[in-house]
Coordinates of N, CA and C in Angstrom, one line a residue:
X1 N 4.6 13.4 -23.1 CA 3.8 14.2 -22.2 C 4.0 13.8 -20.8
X2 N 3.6 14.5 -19.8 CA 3.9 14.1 -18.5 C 2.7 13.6 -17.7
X3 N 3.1 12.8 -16.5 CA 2.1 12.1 -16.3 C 0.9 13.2 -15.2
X4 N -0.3 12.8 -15.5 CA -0.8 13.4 -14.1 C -0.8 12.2 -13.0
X5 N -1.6 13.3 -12.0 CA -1.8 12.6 -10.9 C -2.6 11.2 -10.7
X6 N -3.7 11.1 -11.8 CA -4.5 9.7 -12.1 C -3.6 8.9 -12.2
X7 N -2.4 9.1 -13.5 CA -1.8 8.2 -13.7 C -1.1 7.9 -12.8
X8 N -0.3 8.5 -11.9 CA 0.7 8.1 -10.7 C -0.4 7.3 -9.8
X9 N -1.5 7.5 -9.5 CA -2.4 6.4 -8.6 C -2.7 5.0 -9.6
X10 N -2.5 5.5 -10.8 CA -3.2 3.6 -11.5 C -1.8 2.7 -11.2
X11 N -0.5 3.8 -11.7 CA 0.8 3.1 -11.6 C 0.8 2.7 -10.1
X12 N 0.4 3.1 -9.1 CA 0.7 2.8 -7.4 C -0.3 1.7 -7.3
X13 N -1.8 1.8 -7.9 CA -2.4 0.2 -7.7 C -1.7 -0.6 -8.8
X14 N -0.6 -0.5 -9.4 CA -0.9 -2.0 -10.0 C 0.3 -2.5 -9.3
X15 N 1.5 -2.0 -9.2 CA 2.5 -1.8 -8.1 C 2.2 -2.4 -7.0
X16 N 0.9 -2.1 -5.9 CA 0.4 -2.5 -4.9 C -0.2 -4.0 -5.2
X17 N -0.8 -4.0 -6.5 CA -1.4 -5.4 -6.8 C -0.9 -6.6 -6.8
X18 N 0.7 -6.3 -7.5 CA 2.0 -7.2 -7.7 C 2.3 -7.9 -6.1
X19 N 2.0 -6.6 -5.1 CA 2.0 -7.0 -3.7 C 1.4 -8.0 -2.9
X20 N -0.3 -7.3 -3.4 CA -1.3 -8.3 -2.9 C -1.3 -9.9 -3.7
X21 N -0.4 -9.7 -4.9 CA -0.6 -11.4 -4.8 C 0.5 -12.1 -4.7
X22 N 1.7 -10.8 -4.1 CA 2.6 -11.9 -3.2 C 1.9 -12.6 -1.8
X23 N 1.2 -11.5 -1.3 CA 1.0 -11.5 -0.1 C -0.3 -12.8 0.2
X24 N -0.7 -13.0 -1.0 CA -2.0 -14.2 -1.3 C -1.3 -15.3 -0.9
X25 N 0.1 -15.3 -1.6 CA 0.5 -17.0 -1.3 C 0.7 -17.4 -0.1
X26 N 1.0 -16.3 0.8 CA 1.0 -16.3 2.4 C -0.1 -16.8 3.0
X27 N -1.4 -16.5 2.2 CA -3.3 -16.6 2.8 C -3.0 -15.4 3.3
X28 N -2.5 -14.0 3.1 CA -2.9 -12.6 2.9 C -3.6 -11.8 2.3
X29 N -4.5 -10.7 2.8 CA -4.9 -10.0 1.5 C -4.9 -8.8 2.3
X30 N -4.6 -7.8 1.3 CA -4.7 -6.7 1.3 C -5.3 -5.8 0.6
X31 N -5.7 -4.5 1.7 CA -6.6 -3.6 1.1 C -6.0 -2.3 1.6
X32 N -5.8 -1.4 0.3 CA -5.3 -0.8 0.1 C -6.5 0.9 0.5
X33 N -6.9 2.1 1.3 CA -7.6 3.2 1.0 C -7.2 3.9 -0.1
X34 N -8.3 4.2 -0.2 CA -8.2 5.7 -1.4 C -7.1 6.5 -0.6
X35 N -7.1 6.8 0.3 CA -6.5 7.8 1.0 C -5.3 7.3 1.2
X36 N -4.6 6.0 1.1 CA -3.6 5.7 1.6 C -2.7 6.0 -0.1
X37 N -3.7 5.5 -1.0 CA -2.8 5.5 -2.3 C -3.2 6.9 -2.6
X38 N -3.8 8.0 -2.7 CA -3.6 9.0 -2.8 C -2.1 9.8 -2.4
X39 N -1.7 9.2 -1.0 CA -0.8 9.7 0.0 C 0.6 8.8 -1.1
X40 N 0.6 7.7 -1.6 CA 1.6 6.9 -1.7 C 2.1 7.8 -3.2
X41 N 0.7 7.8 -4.2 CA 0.6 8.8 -5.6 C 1.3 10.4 -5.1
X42 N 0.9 10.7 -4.0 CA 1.8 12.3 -4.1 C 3.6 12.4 -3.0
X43 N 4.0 11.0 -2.3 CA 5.0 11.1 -2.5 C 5.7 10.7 -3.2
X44 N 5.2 9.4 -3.8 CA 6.1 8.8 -5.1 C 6.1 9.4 -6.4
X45 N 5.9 10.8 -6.5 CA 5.7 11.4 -8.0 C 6.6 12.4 -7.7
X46 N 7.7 12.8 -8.8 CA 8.4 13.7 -8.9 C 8.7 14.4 -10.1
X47 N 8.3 15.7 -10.3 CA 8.2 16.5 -11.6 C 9.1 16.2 -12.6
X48 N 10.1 16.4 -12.0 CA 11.6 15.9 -13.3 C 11.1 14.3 -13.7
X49 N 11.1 13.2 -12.2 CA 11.5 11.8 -12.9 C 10.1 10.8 -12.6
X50 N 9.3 11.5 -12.8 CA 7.8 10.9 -13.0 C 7.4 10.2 -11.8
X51 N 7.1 9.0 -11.8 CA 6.5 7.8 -11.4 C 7.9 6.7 -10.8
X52 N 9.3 7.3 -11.5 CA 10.3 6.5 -11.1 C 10.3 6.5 -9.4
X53 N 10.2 7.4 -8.6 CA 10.3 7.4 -7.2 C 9.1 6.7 -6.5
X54 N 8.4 6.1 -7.2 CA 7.1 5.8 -6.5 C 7.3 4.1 -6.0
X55 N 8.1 3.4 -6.6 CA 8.2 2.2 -6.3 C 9.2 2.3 -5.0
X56 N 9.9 3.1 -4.4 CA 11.1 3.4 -2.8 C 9.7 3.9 -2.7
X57 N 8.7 4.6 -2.7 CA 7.8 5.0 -1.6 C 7.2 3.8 -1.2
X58 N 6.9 3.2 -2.3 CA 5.8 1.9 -1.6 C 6.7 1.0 -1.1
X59 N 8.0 0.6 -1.3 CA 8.7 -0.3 -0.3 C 9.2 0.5 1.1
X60 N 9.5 1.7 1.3 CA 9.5 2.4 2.6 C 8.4 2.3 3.7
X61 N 7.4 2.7 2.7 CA 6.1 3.4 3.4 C 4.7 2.0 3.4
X62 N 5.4 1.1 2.6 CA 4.3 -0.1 2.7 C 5.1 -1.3 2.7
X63 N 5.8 -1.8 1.7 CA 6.4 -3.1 2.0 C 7.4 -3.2 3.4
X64 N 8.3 -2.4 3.8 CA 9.0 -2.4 5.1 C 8.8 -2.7 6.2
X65 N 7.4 -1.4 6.7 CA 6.7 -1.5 8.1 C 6.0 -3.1 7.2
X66 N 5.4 -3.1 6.6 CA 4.8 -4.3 6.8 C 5.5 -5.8 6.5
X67 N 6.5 -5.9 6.3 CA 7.7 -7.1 6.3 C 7.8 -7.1 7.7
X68 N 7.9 -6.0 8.4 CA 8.6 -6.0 10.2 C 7.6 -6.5 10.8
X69 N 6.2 -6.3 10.7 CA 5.1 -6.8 11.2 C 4.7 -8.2 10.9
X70 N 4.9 -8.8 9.9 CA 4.5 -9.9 9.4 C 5.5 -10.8 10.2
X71 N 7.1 -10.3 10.4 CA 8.3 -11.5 11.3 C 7.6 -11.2 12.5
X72 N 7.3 -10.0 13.2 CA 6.4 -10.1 14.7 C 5.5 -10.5 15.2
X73 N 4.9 -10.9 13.8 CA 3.6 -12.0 14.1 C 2.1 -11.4 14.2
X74 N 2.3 -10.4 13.5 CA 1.1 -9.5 13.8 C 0.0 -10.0 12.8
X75 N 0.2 -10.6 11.8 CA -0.8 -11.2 11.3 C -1.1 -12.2 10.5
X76 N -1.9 -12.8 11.5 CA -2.2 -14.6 11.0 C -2.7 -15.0 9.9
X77 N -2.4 -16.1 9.1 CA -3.2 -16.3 8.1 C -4.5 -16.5 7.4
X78 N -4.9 -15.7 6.5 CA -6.8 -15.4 6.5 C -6.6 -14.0 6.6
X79 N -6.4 -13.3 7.1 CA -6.8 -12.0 7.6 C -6.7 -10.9 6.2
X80 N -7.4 -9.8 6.4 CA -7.1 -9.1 5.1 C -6.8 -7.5 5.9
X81 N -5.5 -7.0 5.8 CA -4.5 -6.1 6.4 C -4.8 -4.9 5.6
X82 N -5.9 -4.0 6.3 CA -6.6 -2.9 5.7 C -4.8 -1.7 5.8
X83 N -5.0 -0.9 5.1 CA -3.8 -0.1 5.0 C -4.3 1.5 4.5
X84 N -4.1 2.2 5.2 CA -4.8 3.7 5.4 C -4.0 4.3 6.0
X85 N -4.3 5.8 6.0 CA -3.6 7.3 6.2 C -4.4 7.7 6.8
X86 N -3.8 8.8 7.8 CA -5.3 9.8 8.3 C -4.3 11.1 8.0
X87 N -4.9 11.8 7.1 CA -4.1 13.5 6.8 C -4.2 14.1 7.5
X88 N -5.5 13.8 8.5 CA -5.2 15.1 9.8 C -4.3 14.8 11.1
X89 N -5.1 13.1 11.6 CA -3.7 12.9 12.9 C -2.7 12.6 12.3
X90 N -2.6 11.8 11.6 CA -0.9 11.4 11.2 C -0.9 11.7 9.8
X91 N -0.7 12.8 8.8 CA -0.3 12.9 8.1 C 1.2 11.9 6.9
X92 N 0.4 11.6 6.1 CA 2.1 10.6 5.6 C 2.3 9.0 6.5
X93 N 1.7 9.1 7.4 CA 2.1 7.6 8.7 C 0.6 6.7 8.3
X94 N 1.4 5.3 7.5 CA 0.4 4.9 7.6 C 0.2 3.5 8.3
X95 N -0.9 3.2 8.3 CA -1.8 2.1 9.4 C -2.4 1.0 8.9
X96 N -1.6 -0.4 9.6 CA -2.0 -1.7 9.0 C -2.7 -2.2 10.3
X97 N -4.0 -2.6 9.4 CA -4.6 -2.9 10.2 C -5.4 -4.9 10.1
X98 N -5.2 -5.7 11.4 CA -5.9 -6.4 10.4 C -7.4 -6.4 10.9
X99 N -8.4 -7.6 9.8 CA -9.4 -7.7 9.6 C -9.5 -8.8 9.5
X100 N -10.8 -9.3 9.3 CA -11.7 -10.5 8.9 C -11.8 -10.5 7.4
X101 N -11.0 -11.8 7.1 CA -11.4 -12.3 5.5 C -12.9 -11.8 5.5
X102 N -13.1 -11.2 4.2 CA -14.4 -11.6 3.4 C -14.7 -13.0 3.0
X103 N -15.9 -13.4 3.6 CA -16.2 -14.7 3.3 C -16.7 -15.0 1.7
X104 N -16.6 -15.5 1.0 CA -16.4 -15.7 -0.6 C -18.2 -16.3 -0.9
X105 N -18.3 -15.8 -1.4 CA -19.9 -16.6 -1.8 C -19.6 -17.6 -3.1

């Protein structure tokens, strides 16, 4: 059977997840929008070959810009690197942002 769209978003967070706990060993964390993994789920899906294109989307569109940012020093350790799309101004371009760790109770 073919996949829907839910499934191309669970396959894109766990994908992303594999990420966030590379990016932990660093003292990174990342957070990922609905809107950004929506955007990641409808370029990385392809009718013929499923979910196979979705892992070049997340290294183009998320691991790449954010490897170039990380050598330029854009963000220190602790921080948690919000990651979002806006479909109206920048459609597809997406935005790392950092933040303030959540403090842990």
């Amino acid at each position: 059977h073919s996949l829907s769209a839910q499934h191309i978003e669970k396959i894109a967070g766990i994908q992303l997840h594999a990420l966030s706990e590379r990016l932990a060993r660093i003292d990174l964390h990342l957070d990922v929008s609905g809107a950004a993994l929506l955007e990641l789920a409808k370029v990385g899906f392809d009718p013929v070959f499923g979910a196979r294109p979705l892992k070049r989307a997340i290294q183009q569109r998320i691991e790449n810009p954010l490897s170039k940012l990380l050598l330029e020093g854009k963000f220190l350790p602790g921080v948690v690197i919000s990651v979002n799309v806006d479909p109206i101004r920048a459609p597809g371009e997406f935005t790392f942002t950092p933040t303030a760790k959540p403090v842990e109770a």
